[in-house]
Tab-separated table of N, CA and C and ligand atoms in Angstrom:
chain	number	residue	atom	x	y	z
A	1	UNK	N	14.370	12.563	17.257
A	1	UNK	CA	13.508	11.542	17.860
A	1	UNK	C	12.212	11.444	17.037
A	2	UNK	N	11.883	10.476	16.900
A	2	UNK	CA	10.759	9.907	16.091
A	2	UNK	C	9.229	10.233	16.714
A	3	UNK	N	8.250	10.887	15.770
A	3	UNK	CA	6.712	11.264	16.297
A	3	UNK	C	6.168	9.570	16.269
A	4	UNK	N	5.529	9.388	17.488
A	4	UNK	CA	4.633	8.464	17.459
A	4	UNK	C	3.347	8.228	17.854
A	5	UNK	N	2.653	7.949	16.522
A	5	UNK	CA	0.768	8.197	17.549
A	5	UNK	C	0.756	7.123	18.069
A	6	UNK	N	-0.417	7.484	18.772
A	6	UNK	CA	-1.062	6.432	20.060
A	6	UNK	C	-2.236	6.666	20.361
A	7	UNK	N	-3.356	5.632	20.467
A	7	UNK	CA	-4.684	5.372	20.862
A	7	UNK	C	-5.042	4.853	21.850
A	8	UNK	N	-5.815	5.207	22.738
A	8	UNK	CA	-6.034	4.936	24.403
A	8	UNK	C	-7.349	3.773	23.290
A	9	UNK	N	-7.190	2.999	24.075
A	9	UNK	CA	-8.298	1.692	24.491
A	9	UNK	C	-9.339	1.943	24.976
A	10	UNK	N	-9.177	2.646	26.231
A	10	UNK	CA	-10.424	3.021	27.030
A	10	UNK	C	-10.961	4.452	26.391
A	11	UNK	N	-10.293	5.693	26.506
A	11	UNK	CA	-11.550	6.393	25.663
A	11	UNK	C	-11.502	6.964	24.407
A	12	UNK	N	-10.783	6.289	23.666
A	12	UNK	CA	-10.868	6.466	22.232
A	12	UNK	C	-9.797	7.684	21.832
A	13	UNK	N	-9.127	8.671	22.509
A	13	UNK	CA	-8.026	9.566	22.216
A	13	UNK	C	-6.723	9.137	21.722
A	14	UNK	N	-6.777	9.529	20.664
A	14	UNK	CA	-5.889	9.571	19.959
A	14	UNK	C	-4.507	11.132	20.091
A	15	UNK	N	-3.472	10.573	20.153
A	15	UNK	CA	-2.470	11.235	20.309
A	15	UNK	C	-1.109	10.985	20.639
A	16	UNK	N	0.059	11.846	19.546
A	16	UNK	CA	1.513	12.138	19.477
A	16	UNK	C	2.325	12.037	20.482
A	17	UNK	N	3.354	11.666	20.067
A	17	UNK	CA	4.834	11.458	21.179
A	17	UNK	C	5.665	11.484	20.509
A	18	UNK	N	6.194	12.179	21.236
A	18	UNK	CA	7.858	11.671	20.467
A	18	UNK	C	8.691	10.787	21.486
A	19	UNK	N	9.263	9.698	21.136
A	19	UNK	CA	9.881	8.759	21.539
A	19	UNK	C	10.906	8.558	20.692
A	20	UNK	N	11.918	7.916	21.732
A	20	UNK	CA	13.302	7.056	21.239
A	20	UNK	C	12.782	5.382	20.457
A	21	UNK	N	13.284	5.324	20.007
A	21	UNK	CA	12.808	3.984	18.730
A	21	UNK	C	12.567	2.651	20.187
A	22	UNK	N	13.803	2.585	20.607
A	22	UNK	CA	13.323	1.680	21.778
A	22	UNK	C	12.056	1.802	22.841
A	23	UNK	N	11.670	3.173	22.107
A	23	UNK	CA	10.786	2.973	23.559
A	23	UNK	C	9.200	3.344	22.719
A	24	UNK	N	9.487	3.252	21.515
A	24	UNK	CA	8.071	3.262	21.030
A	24	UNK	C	7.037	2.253	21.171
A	25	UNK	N	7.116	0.884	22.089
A	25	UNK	CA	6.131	0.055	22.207
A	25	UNK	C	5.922	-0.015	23.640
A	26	UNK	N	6.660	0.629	24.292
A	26	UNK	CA	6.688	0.804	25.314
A	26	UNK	C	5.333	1.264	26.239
A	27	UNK	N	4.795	0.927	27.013
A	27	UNK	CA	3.195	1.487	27.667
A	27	UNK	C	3.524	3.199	27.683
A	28	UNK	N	2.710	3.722	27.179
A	28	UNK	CA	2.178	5.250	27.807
A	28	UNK	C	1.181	5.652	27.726
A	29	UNK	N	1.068	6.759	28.984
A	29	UNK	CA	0.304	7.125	30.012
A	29	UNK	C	-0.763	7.537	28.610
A	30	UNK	N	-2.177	7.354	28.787
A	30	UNK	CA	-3.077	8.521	27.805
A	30	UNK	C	-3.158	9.301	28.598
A	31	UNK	N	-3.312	10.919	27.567
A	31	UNK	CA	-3.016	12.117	28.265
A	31	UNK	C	-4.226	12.451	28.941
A	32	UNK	N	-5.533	11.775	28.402
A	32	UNK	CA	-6.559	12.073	28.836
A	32	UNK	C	-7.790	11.336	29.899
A	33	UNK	N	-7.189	10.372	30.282
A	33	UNK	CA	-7.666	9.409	31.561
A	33	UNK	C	-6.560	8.631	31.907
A	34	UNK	N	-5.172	8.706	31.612
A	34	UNK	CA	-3.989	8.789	32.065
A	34	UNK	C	-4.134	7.240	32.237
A	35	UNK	N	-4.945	6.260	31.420
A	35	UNK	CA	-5.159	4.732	31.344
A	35	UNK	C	-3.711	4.041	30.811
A	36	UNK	N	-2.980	3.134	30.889
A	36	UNK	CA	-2.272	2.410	29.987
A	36	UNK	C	-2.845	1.670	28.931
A	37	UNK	N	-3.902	1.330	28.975
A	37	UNK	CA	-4.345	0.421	27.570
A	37	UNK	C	-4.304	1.563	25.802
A	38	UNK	N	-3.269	1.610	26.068
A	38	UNK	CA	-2.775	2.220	24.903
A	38	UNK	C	-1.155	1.432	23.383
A	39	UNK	N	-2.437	1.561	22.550
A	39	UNK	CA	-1.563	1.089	21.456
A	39	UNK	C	-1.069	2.384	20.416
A	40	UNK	N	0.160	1.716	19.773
A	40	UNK	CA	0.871	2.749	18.398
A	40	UNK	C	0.170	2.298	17.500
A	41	UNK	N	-0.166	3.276	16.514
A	41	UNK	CA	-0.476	3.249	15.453
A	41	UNK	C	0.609	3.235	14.277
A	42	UNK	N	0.454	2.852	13.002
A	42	UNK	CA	1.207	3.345	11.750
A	42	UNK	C	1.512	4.047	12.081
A	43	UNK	N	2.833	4.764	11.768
A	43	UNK	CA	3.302	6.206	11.752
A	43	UNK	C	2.876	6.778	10.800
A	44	UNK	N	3.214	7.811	10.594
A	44	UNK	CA	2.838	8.651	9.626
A	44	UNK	C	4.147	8.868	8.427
A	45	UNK	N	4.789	8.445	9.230
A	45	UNK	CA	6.425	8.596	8.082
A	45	UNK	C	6.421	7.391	7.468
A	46	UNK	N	5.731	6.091	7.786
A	46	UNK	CA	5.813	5.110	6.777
A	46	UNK	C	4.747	5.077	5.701
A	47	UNK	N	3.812	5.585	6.419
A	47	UNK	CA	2.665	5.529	5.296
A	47	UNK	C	2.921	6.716	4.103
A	48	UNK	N	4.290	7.646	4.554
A	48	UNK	CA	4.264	8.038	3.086
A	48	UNK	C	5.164	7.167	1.937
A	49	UNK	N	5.344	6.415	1.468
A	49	UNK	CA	6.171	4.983	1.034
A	49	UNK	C	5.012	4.643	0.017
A	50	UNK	N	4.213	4.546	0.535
A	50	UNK	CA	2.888	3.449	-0.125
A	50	UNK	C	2.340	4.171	-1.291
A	51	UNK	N	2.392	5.281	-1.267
A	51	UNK	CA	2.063	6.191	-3.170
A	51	UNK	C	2.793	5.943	-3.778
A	52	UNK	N	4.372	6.000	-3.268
A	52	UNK	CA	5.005	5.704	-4.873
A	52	UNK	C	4.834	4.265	-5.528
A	53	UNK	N	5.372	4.788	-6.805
A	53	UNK	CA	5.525	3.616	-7.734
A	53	UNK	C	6.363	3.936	-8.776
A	54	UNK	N	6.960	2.416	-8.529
A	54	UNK	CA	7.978	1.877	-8.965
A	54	UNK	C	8.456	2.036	-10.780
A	55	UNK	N	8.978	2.703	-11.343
A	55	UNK	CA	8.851	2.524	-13.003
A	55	UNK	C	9.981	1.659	-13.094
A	56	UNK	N	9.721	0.831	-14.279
A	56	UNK	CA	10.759	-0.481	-14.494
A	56	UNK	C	11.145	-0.069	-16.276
A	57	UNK	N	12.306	-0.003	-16.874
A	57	UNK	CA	12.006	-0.219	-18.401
A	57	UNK	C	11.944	-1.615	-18.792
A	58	UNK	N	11.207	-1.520	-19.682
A	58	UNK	CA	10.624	-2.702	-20.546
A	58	UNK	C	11.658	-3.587	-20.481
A	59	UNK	N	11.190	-4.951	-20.176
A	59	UNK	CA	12.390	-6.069	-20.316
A	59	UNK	C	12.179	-6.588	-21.459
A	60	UNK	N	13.482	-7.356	-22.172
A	60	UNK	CA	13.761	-7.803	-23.189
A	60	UNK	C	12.443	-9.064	-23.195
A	61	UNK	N	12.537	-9.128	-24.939
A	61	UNK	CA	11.983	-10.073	-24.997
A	61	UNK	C	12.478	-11.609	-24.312
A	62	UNK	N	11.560	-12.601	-24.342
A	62	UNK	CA	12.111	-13.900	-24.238
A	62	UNK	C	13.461	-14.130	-25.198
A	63	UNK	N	13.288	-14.048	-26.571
A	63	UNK	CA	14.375	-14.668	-27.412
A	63	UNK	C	15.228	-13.661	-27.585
A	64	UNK	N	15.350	-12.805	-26.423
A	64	UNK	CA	16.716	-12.010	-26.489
A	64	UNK	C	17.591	-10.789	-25.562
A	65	UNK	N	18.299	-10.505	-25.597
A	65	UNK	CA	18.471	-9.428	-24.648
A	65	UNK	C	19.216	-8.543	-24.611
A	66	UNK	N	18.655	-7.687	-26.076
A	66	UNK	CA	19.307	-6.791	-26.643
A	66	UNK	C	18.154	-5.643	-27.031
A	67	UNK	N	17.278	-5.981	-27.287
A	67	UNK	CA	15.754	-5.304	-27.542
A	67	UNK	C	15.902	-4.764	-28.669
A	68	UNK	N	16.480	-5.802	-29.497
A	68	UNK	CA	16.814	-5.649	-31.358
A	68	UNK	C	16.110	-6.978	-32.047
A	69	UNK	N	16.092	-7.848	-31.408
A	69	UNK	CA	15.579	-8.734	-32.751
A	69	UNK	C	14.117	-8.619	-32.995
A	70	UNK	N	13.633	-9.314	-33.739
A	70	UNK	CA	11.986	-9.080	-34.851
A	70	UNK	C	10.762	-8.913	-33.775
A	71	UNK	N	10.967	-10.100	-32.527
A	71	UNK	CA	9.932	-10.133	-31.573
A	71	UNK	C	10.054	-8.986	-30.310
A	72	UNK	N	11.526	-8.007	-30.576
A	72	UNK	CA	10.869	-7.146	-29.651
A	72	UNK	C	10.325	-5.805	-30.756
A	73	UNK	N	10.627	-5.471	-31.379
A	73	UNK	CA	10.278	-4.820	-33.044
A	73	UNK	C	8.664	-4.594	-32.573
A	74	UNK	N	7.941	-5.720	-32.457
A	74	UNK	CA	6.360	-5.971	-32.398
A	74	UNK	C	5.842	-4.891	-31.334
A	75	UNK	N	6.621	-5.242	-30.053
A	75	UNK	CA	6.199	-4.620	-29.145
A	75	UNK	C	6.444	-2.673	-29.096
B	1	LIG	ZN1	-7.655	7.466	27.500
């Protein structure tokens, strides 16, 4: 089951759940004035995604696509 944070509206606490995917938008209780005005945040498992990067090899030149003739040579 999936960790999901959550931020109370009313007094600013922030805090974890674990929930079933269906029920991650679901209202819950804050643990600490037991308010519903509570939203999810980003997870934390998607925001690790966003460092990587991507390596591509060099694409052929325009006039070819073999990365042999004179104009890829230059590069
Ligand atoms: Zn609260």
């Amino acid at each position: 089951m999936p960790l999901y944070e959550y931020a109370c509206l009313d007094c600013r606490t922030k805090f974890d759940a674990l929930r079933s995917i269906k029920d991650a938008d679901a209202p819950i209780a804050c643990p600490h004035c037991e308010g519903l005005q509570t939203s999810r945040l980003l997870s934390l498992f998607n925001a690790h995604s966003d460092g990587r990067t991507i390596t591509q090899s060099a694409p052929a030149c325009s006039s070819c696509s073999t990365h042999a003739c004179s104009t890829c040579g230059v590069n």
